Amino acid sequence: MKEREQQMKKKKIVMFGDSLTDYFPMEKLSDIDAEFINSGVAGNTVPEMKARVRYDVLSFRPDIVIMQGGANDFQMSLYRGSKVVAGQLADLGERIRRELPEVKIYIESLYPAYTKRLGNMPSWAKEKSNEEIRRINEEIRRQCKERRIEYVDMYSRLAGEDGELPLQYTVDGIHLTDAAYDIVSGCLHELLRDII
C-alpha cells in the first residue's frame, strides 16, 4: 500500500536560480503532472544561491532540481572567470546531491545575451560577449560531466545564427520575453517527459 502511494505521489520539482527563473511564467508548465516550486530570486549570484539553498531547495525535499544561475556573476565588474562561475554551480549541485542522494539534478547553461543597442538604450549586456558566455557554458558542461550531473544546453535553443539572443526574445538584453520563455518551456517539457 505504501509503495502504491509513493508511485501515485506527484514528483516535486524545484526550479532554482536568479531572475531568469524568478520571472519564469509557471503557467507554461501547468500541463505537467508535478508539483513545481519556483525558487528563483532576481539579482542572485551563485554564492547568494548557495547561501539560501537550505531553505529554498533542501527544505522541500524535491525529487528534481532544475538549476539556472551565473548570469549576474558574469555581469559583475568583478567577474572571476568561467572556471570559477562553472565550479560554483557544479559545487552547489554536488552539495544538493550530498544532502538529497536520490534527487535528480539538472544544471542549465547560461542563456545568450543581446549585446547591441536597444533603440536609444544600451543593452544590459553591453560590453559583455556571447563568446565568453559560450566559454562559461563549455566549462559548466565539462564540470557537470566530471561530476555526473545532467547539463541542459539552453544557449543553443535561444541563440540566433549570429550567436546573439534575438531582439524579439529579450526586453533588455538579458531578460526574456514571453516568446523566449516558450522555448525554455519546450525544452523543460522534453527534459521532464520521460521522468514524470
Coordinates of N, CA and C in Angstrom, one line a residue:
M1 N 0.8 -1.2 0.0 CA 0.0 0.0 0.0 C 0.9 1.3 0.0
K2 N 1.9 1.3 0.9 CA 2.8 2.4 1.0 C 3.5 2.6 -0.4
E3 N 3.9 1.5 -1.0 CA 4.6 1.6 -2.3 C 3.7 2.2 -3.3
R4 N 2.5 1.8 -3.3 CA 1.5 2.3 -4.3 C 1.3 3.8 -4.1
E5 N 1.2 4.3 -2.8 CA 1.0 5.7 -2.5 C 2.2 6.5 -3.1
Q6 N 3.4 5.9 -2.9 CA 4.6 6.6 -3.4 C 4.6 6.7 -4.9
Q7 N 4.1 5.7 -5.6 CA 4.0 5.7 -7.1 C 3.0 6.8 -7.5
M8 N 1.9 6.9 -6.8 CA 0.9 7.9 -7.2 C 1.2 9.3 -6.8
K9 N 2.2 9.5 -5.9 CA 2.5 10.8 -5.4 C 3.2 11.6 -6.5
K10 N 2.8 12.9 -6.6 CA 3.4 13.7 -7.7 C 4.8 14.0 -7.4
K11 N 5.6 14.1 -8.4 CA 7.0 14.5 -8.3 C 7.1 16.0 -7.9
K12 N 8.0 16.3 -7.0 CA 8.2 17.7 -6.6 C 9.5 18.2 -7.3
I13 N 9.3 19.3 -8.0 CA 10.4 19.9 -8.8 C 10.6 21.3 -8.3
V14 N 11.9 21.6 -7.9 CA 12.3 22.9 -7.6 C 13.1 23.5 -8.7
M15 N 12.6 24.7 -9.2 CA 13.4 25.5 -10.1 C 14.2 26.5 -9.3
F16 N 15.5 26.5 -9.4 CA 16.4 27.2 -8.5 C 17.3 28.1 -9.4
G17 N 17.2 29.4 -9.1 CA 18.0 30.3 -9.9 C 17.9 31.8 -9.6
D18 N 18.2 32.6 -10.6 CA 18.1 34.0 -10.4 C 16.9 34.6 -11.1
S19 N 16.9 35.8 -11.6 CA 15.7 36.4 -12.2 C 15.2 35.7 -13.4
L20 N 16.0 35.0 -14.1 CA 15.6 34.2 -15.3 C 14.7 33.1 -14.9
T21 N 14.9 32.6 -13.7 CA 13.9 31.6 -13.1 C 12.8 32.3 -12.4
D22 N 13.1 33.3 -11.6 CA 12.1 34.1 -10.9 C 11.0 34.5 -11.7
Y23 N 11.3 35.0 -12.9 CA 10.3 35.6 -13.8 C 9.7 34.5 -14.8
F24 N 10.1 33.3 -14.6 CA 9.5 32.2 -15.5 C 8.0 32.2 -15.3
P25 N 7.2 32.2 -16.4 CA 5.7 32.1 -16.3 C 5.3 30.7 -16.0
M26 N 5.1 30.4 -14.7 CA 4.9 29.0 -14.3 C 3.7 28.3 -15.0
E27 N 2.7 29.1 -15.5 CA 1.6 28.5 -16.1 C 2.0 27.7 -17.4
K28 N 3.2 28.0 -17.9 CA 3.6 27.3 -19.1 C 4.0 25.8 -18.8
L29 N 4.1 25.5 -17.5 CA 4.3 24.1 -17.1 C 3.1 23.4 -16.4
S30 N 2.0 24.1 -16.5 CA 0.8 23.6 -15.8 C 0.2 22.3 -16.3
D31 N 0.6 21.9 -17.5 CA 0.1 20.7 -18.1 C 1.0 19.5 -17.7
I32 N 2.1 19.7 -16.9 CA 3.0 18.7 -16.4 C 2.5 18.2 -15.1
D33 N 2.2 16.9 -14.9 CA 1.7 16.4 -13.7 C 2.7 16.3 -12.6
A34 N 3.1 17.5 -12.0 CA 4.1 17.5 -11.0 C 3.8 18.8 -10.1
E35 N 4.5 18.8 -8.9 CA 4.4 20.0 -8.1 C 5.6 20.8 -8.3
F36 N 5.4 22.0 -8.8 CA 6.6 22.9 -9.1 C 6.7 24.0 -8.0
I37 N 8.0 24.2 -7.6 CA 8.3 25.3 -6.7 C 9.3 26.2 -7.4
N38 N 8.9 27.5 -7.6 CA 9.8 28.4 -8.2 C 10.7 29.1 -7.1
S39 N 12.0 28.7 -7.0 CA 12.9 29.3 -6.1 C 13.9 30.2 -6.7
G40 N 13.4 31.0 -7.7 CA 14.3 32.0 -8.4 C 14.2 33.3 -7.6
V41 N 15.3 33.9 -7.5 CA 15.4 35.3 -6.8 C 16.2 36.2 -7.7
A42 N 15.5 37.3 -8.1 CA 16.1 38.2 -9.0 C 17.4 38.8 -8.4
G43 N 18.4 39.0 -9.2 CA 19.6 39.6 -8.7 C 20.6 38.7 -8.1
N44 N 20.3 37.4 -7.9 CA 21.2 36.5 -7.2 C 22.4 36.1 -8.0
T45 N 23.5 36.1 -7.3 CA 24.7 35.4 -7.9 C 24.7 34.0 -7.4
V46 N 25.6 33.2 -7.9 CA 25.7 31.8 -7.4 C 26.0 31.7 -5.9
P47 N 27.0 32.5 -5.4 CA 27.2 32.5 -3.9 C 25.9 32.8 -3.1
E48 N 25.1 33.7 -3.7 CA 23.9 34.1 -3.0 C 22.9 32.9 -3.0
M49 N 22.9 32.2 -4.1 CA 22.0 31.0 -4.2 C 22.5 29.9 -3.2
K50 N 23.8 29.8 -3.1 CA 24.4 28.9 -2.1 C 23.9 29.2 -0.7
A51 N 23.9 30.5 -0.4 CA 23.5 30.9 1.0 C 22.1 30.6 1.3
R52 N 21.2 30.4 0.3 CA 19.8 30.2 0.6 C 19.4 28.7 0.2
V53 N 20.3 27.9 -0.2 CA 19.9 26.6 -0.7 C 19.2 25.7 0.3
R54 N 19.6 25.8 1.6 CA 18.9 25.0 2.6 C 17.4 25.3 2.7
Y55 N 17.1 26.6 2.7 CA 15.7 27.0 2.9 C 14.9 26.8 1.6
D56 N 15.5 27.3 0.5 CA 14.8 27.4 -0.8 C 14.9 26.1 -1.7
V57 N 15.7 25.1 -1.3 CA 15.7 23.9 -2.1 C 15.6 22.7 -1.1
L58 N 16.6 22.5 -0.3 CA 16.7 21.3 0.6 C 15.4 21.1 1.4
S59 N 14.9 22.2 2.0 CA 13.7 22.0 2.9 C 12.5 21.4 2.2
F60 N 12.4 21.5 0.9 CA 11.3 21.0 0.1 C 11.5 19.5 -0.2
R61 N 12.7 19.0 0.0 CA 13.0 17.6 -0.3 C 12.5 17.2 -1.7
P62 N 12.9 17.9 -2.7 CA 12.4 17.7 -4.1 C 12.9 16.4 -4.7
D63 N 12.2 15.9 -5.7 CA 12.7 14.8 -6.5 C 13.6 15.2 -7.6
I64 N 13.4 16.4 -8.1 CA 14.1 17.0 -9.2 C 14.5 18.5 -8.9
V65 N 15.7 18.9 -9.2 CA 16.1 20.3 -9.1 C 16.6 20.7 -10.5
I66 N 16.0 21.8 -11.0 CA 16.5 22.4 -12.3 C 17.1 23.7 -11.9
M67 N 18.5 23.8 -12.0 CA 19.2 24.9 -11.5 C 19.7 25.8 -12.7
Q68 N 19.6 27.1 -12.5 CA 20.0 28.0 -13.5 C 20.6 29.2 -12.8
G69 N 21.8 29.6 -13.2 CA 22.5 30.7 -12.5 C 23.7 31.1 -13.2
G70 N 24.3 32.2 -12.7 CA 25.6 32.6 -13.3 C 25.5 33.9 -14.1
A71 N 24.3 34.3 -14.5 CA 24.2 35.5 -15.4 C 24.6 36.7 -14.6
N72 N 24.3 36.8 -13.3 CA 24.6 38.0 -12.5 C 26.1 38.0 -12.2
D73 N 26.7 36.8 -12.0 CA 28.2 36.7 -11.7 C 28.9 37.2 -13.0
F74 N 28.4 36.9 -14.2 CA 29.0 37.3 -15.4 C 28.9 38.8 -15.6
Q75 N 27.8 39.4 -15.2 CA 27.5 40.8 -15.4 C 28.4 41.7 -14.4
M76 N 28.8 41.1 -13.3 CA 29.5 41.9 -12.3 C 30.9 42.4 -12.9
S77 N 31.3 43.6 -12.4 CA 32.6 44.2 -12.8 C 33.7 43.3 -12.3
L78 N 33.5 42.6 -11.2 CA 34.5 41.7 -10.6 C 34.3 40.3 -11.1
Y79 N 33.8 40.1 -12.3 CA 33.6 38.8 -12.9 C 34.9 38.0 -12.7
R80 N 34.8 36.7 -12.1 CA 36.0 36.0 -11.8 C 36.4 34.9 -12.8
G81 N 35.8 34.9 -13.9 CA 36.2 33.9 -14.9 C 35.3 32.7 -15.0
S82 N 35.4 32.0 -16.2 CA 34.5 30.9 -16.5 C 34.6 29.7 -15.5
K83 N 35.9 29.4 -15.1 CA 36.1 28.3 -14.3 C 35.5 28.5 -12.9
V84 N 35.6 29.7 -12.4 CA 35.0 30.0 -11.1 C 33.5 29.9 -11.1
V85 N 32.9 30.5 -12.1 CA 31.4 30.5 -12.1 C 30.9 29.1 -12.3
A86 N 31.5 28.4 -13.3 CA 31.1 27.0 -13.5 C 31.3 26.1 -12.3
G87 N 32.5 26.3 -11.7 CA 32.8 25.5 -10.5 C 31.8 25.7 -9.3
Q88 N 31.4 27.0 -9.2 CA 30.5 27.3 -8.1 C 29.1 26.6 -8.4
L89 N 28.7 26.6 -9.6 CA 27.4 26.0 -10.0 C 27.5 24.5 -9.7
A90 N 28.6 23.9 -10.2 CA 28.7 22.4 -10.0 C 28.9 22.0 -8.6
D91 N 29.6 22.9 -7.8 CA 29.8 22.6 -6.3 C 28.4 22.6 -5.7
L92 N 27.6 23.6 -6.1 CA 26.2 23.7 -5.5 C 25.4 22.5 -5.8
G93 N 25.5 22.0 -7.1 CA 24.8 20.8 -7.5 C 25.2 19.6 -6.6
E94 N 26.5 19.5 -6.4 CA 27.1 18.4 -5.6 C 26.6 18.5 -4.1
R95 N 26.5 19.7 -3.6 CA 26.0 19.9 -2.2 C 24.6 19.4 -2.1
I96 N 23.7 19.8 -3.1 CA 22.3 19.3 -3.1 C 22.3 17.8 -3.1
R97 N 23.1 17.2 -3.9 CA 23.1 15.8 -4.1 C 23.6 15.1 -2.8
R98 N 24.6 15.7 -2.1 CA 25.1 15.1 -0.9 C 23.9 15.0 0.2
E99 N 23.2 16.1 0.2 CA 22.1 16.2 1.2 C 20.9 15.3 0.8
L100 N 20.6 15.3 -0.5 CA 19.5 14.5 -1.0 C 20.0 13.5 -2.1
P101 N 20.5 12.4 -1.7 CA 21.2 11.5 -2.6 C 20.3 11.0 -3.8
E102 N 19.0 10.9 -3.6 CA 18.1 10.4 -4.6 C 17.6 11.5 -5.6
V103 N 18.0 12.7 -5.3 CA 17.5 13.8 -6.2 C 18.1 13.8 -7.6
K104 N 17.4 14.1 -8.6 CA 17.9 14.3 -10.0 C 18.2 15.7 -10.2
I105 N 19.4 16.1 -10.6 CA 19.8 17.5 -10.7 C 20.1 17.8 -12.1
Y106 N 19.6 18.9 -12.6 CA 19.9 19.4 -13.9 C 20.5 20.8 -13.8
I107 N 21.6 21.1 -14.4 CA 22.1 22.5 -14.4 C 22.1 23.0 -15.9
E108 N 21.4 24.1 -16.0 CA 21.2 24.8 -17.3 C 22.5 25.6 -17.6
S109 N 22.7 25.7 -18.9 CA 23.7 26.6 -19.4 C 23.3 28.0 -19.2
L110 N 24.2 29.0 -19.2 CA 23.8 30.4 -19.3 C 23.1 30.6 -20.6
Y111 N 22.2 31.6 -20.6 CA 21.4 31.9 -21.8 C 22.2 32.9 -22.6
P112 N 22.0 33.0 -23.9 CA 22.7 34.0 -24.7 C 22.2 35.4 -24.3
A113 N 23.0 36.4 -24.7 CA 22.6 37.8 -24.4 C 22.5 38.6 -25.7
Y114 N 21.8 39.7 -25.7 CA 21.7 40.6 -26.8 C 22.6 41.7 -26.4
T115 N 23.8 41.9 -27.1 CA 24.8 42.8 -26.7 C 24.8 44.1 -27.5
K116 N 23.9 44.3 -28.4 CA 23.9 45.5 -29.2 C 23.0 46.6 -28.5
R117 N 22.8 47.7 -29.1 CA 22.0 48.8 -28.5 C 20.5 48.4 -28.7
L118 N 19.7 48.8 -27.8 CA 18.2 48.6 -27.8 C 17.6 50.0 -28.1
G119 N 17.5 50.3 -29.4 CA 17.0 51.7 -29.7 C 17.9 52.7 -29.1
N120 N 17.4 53.6 -28.2 CA 18.2 54.6 -27.6 C 18.9 54.2 -26.3
M121 N 18.6 53.0 -25.9 CA 19.1 52.5 -24.6 C 20.2 51.4 -24.9
P122 N 21.3 51.4 -24.1 CA 22.2 50.3 -24.3 C 21.7 49.0 -23.6
S123 N 22.0 47.9 -24.2 CA 21.6 46.6 -23.6 C 22.3 46.4 -22.3
W124 N 21.6 45.7 -21.4 CA 22.2 45.4 -20.1 C 23.5 44.6 -20.3
A125 N 23.6 43.9 -21.4 CA 24.8 43.1 -21.7 C 25.9 43.8 -22.5
K126 N 25.7 45.1 -22.6 CA 26.7 45.9 -23.4 C 28.1 45.6 -22.8
E127 N 29.1 45.5 -23.6 CA 30.5 45.3 -23.2 C 30.7 43.9 -22.7
K128 N 29.7 43.0 -22.8 CA 29.9 41.6 -22.5 C 29.8 40.8 -23.8
S129 N 30.2 39.6 -23.8 CA 30.3 38.9 -25.1 C 29.7 37.5 -25.0
N130 N 29.0 37.1 -26.0 CA 28.4 35.7 -26.1 C 29.6 34.7 -26.2
E131 N 30.7 35.2 -26.7 CA 31.9 34.3 -26.8 C 32.3 33.8 -25.4
E132 N 32.3 34.8 -24.4 CA 32.6 34.5 -23.1 C 31.5 33.6 -22.4
I133 N 30.2 33.9 -22.7 CA 29.1 33.0 -22.2 C 29.3 31.6 -22.7
R134 N 29.7 31.4 -24.0 CA 30.0 30.1 -24.5 C 31.1 29.4 -23.8
R135 N 32.2 30.2 -23.4 CA 33.3 29.6 -22.6 C 32.8 29.1 -21.3
I136 N 31.9 30.0 -20.6 CA 31.4 29.6 -19.3 C 30.6 28.3 -19.5
N137 N 29.8 28.2 -20.5 CA 28.9 27.1 -20.8 C 29.7 25.8 -21.0
E138 N 30.8 25.9 -21.8 CA 31.7 24.8 -22.0 C 32.3 24.3 -20.7
E139 N 32.6 25.2 -19.8 CA 33.2 24.8 -18.5 C 32.1 24.2 -17.6
I140 N 30.9 24.7 -17.7 CA 29.8 24.1 -16.9 C 29.6 22.7 -17.5
R141 N 29.5 22.5 -18.8 CA 29.3 21.2 -19.4 C 30.4 20.2 -18.9
R142 N 31.7 20.7 -19.0 CA 32.8 19.8 -18.6 C 32.7 19.4 -17.1
Q143 N 32.4 20.4 -16.2 CA 32.3 20.0 -14.8 C 31.1 19.2 -14.5
C144 N 30.0 19.4 -15.2 CA 28.9 18.5 -15.0 C 29.2 17.1 -15.4
K145 N 29.9 16.9 -16.5 CA 30.3 15.6 -16.9 C 31.2 14.9 -15.9
E146 N 32.1 15.6 -15.4 CA 33.1 15.1 -14.4 C 32.3 14.6 -13.1
R147 N 31.3 15.4 -12.8 CA 30.6 15.1 -11.5 C 29.3 14.3 -11.7
R148 N 29.1 13.9 -12.9 CA 27.9 13.1 -13.3 C 26.6 13.9 -12.9
I149 N 26.5 15.1 -13.3 CA 25.3 16.0 -13.2 C 24.8 16.2 -14.6
E150 N 23.5 16.2 -14.8 CA 23.0 16.5 -16.1 C 23.1 17.9 -16.5
Y151 N 23.6 18.2 -17.7 CA 23.8 19.5 -18.2 C 22.7 19.8 -19.3
V152 N 22.1 20.9 -19.2 CA 21.0 21.3 -20.2 C 21.4 22.5 -21.0
D153 N 21.6 22.3 -22.3 CA 22.0 23.4 -23.2 C 20.8 24.2 -23.6
M154 N 20.6 25.3 -22.9 CA 19.5 26.3 -23.3 C 20.1 27.3 -24.3
Y155 N 21.4 27.5 -24.2 CA 22.0 28.5 -25.0 C 21.7 28.3 -26.5
S156 N 21.9 27.1 -27.0 CA 21.8 26.8 -28.4 C 20.3 26.9 -28.8
R157 N 19.4 26.7 -27.9 CA 17.9 26.8 -28.2 C 17.5 28.2 -28.4
L158 N 18.2 29.1 -27.7 CA 17.8 30.5 -27.7 C 18.6 31.4 -28.6
A159 N 19.8 31.0 -29.0 CA 20.7 31.9 -29.8 C 20.3 31.9 -31.2
G160 N 20.4 33.1 -31.8 CA 20.2 33.2 -33.3 C 21.4 32.7 -34.0
E161 N 21.4 32.9 -35.3 CA 22.5 32.4 -36.2 C 23.8 33.1 -35.8
D162 N 23.7 34.4 -35.4 CA 24.9 35.2 -35.0 C 25.4 34.9 -33.6
G163 N 24.7 34.0 -32.9 CA 25.1 33.7 -31.5 C 24.5 34.6 -30.5
E164 N 23.8 35.6 -30.9 CA 23.2 36.6 -30.0 C 21.8 36.1 -29.6
L165 N 21.3 36.6 -28.5 CA 19.9 36.4 -28.2 C 19.1 37.3 -29.1
P166 N 18.2 36.7 -29.9 CA 17.4 37.6 -30.9 C 16.7 38.7 -30.1
L167 N 16.6 39.9 -30.8 CA 16.0 41.0 -30.2 C 14.5 40.7 -29.7
Q168 N 13.8 39.9 -30.5 CA 12.4 39.6 -30.1 C 12.3 38.7 -28.9
Y169 N 13.4 38.2 -28.4 CA 13.4 37.3 -27.3 C 13.8 38.0 -26.0
T170 N 14.1 39.3 -26.0 CA 14.6 40.0 -24.8 C 14.0 41.4 -24.6
V171 N 13.9 41.8 -23.4 CA 13.4 43.1 -23.0 C 14.5 44.1 -22.8
D172 N 15.7 43.6 -22.4 CA 16.8 44.5 -22.0 C 18.2 43.9 -22.3
G173 N 18.2 42.9 -23.2 CA 19.5 42.3 -23.5 C 19.8 41.0 -22.7
I174 N 19.1 40.9 -21.5 CA 19.4 39.7 -20.7 C 18.0 39.0 -20.4
H175 N 17.1 39.7 -19.9 CA 15.8 39.1 -19.5 C 14.9 38.7 -20.7
L176 N 14.1 37.7 -20.6 CA 13.4 37.1 -21.7 C 12.0 37.6 -21.9
T177 N 11.6 37.6 -23.1 CA 10.2 37.8 -23.5 C 9.4 36.6 -23.3
D178 N 8.0 36.7 -23.4 CA 7.2 35.5 -23.3 C 7.5 34.5 -24.4
A179 N 7.8 35.0 -25.6 CA 8.2 34.1 -26.7 C 9.4 33.3 -26.4
A180 N 10.4 33.9 -25.8 CA 11.6 33.2 -25.4 C 11.3 32.1 -24.3
Y181 N 10.4 32.5 -23.4 CA 10.1 31.5 -22.3 C 9.3 30.3 -22.9
D182 N 8.6 30.5 -24.0 CA 8.0 29.4 -24.7 C 9.1 28.4 -25.1
I183 N 10.2 28.9 -25.6 CA 11.3 28.0 -26.0 C 11.9 27.3 -24.8
V184 N 12.1 28.0 -23.7 CA 12.6 27.4 -22.4 C 11.7 26.3 -21.9
S185 N 10.4 26.7 -21.9 CA 9.3 25.8 -21.5 C 9.3 24.5 -22.4
G186 N 9.5 24.6 -23.7 CA 9.5 23.5 -24.6 C 10.7 22.6 -24.2
C187 N 11.8 23.1 -23.9 CA 13.0 22.3 -23.5 C 12.7 21.6 -22.2
L188 N 12.1 22.3 -21.2 CA 11.8 21.6 -20.0 C 10.8 20.5 -20.1
H189 N 9.8 20.7 -21.0 CA 8.8 19.7 -21.3 C 9.5 18.4 -21.8
E190 N 10.5 18.6 -22.8 CA 11.2 17.5 -23.3 C 12.1 16.8 -22.2
L191 N 12.7 17.6 -21.4 CA 13.5 17.1 -20.3 C 12.7 16.2 -19.3
L192 N 11.5 16.7 -19.0 CA 10.7 16.0 -17.9 C 9.8 14.9 -18.4
R193 N 9.6 14.9 -19.8 CA 8.7 14.0 -20.3 C 8.9 12.5 -19.9
D194 N 10.1 12.1 -19.9 CA 10.5 10.7 -19.6 C 10.6 10.4 -18.1
I195 N 10.6 11.4 -17.3 CA 10.8 11.1 -15.9 C 9.6 11.4 -15.0
I196 N 8.6 12.0 -15.5 CA 7.4 12.3 -14.7 C 6.3 11.2 -14.9

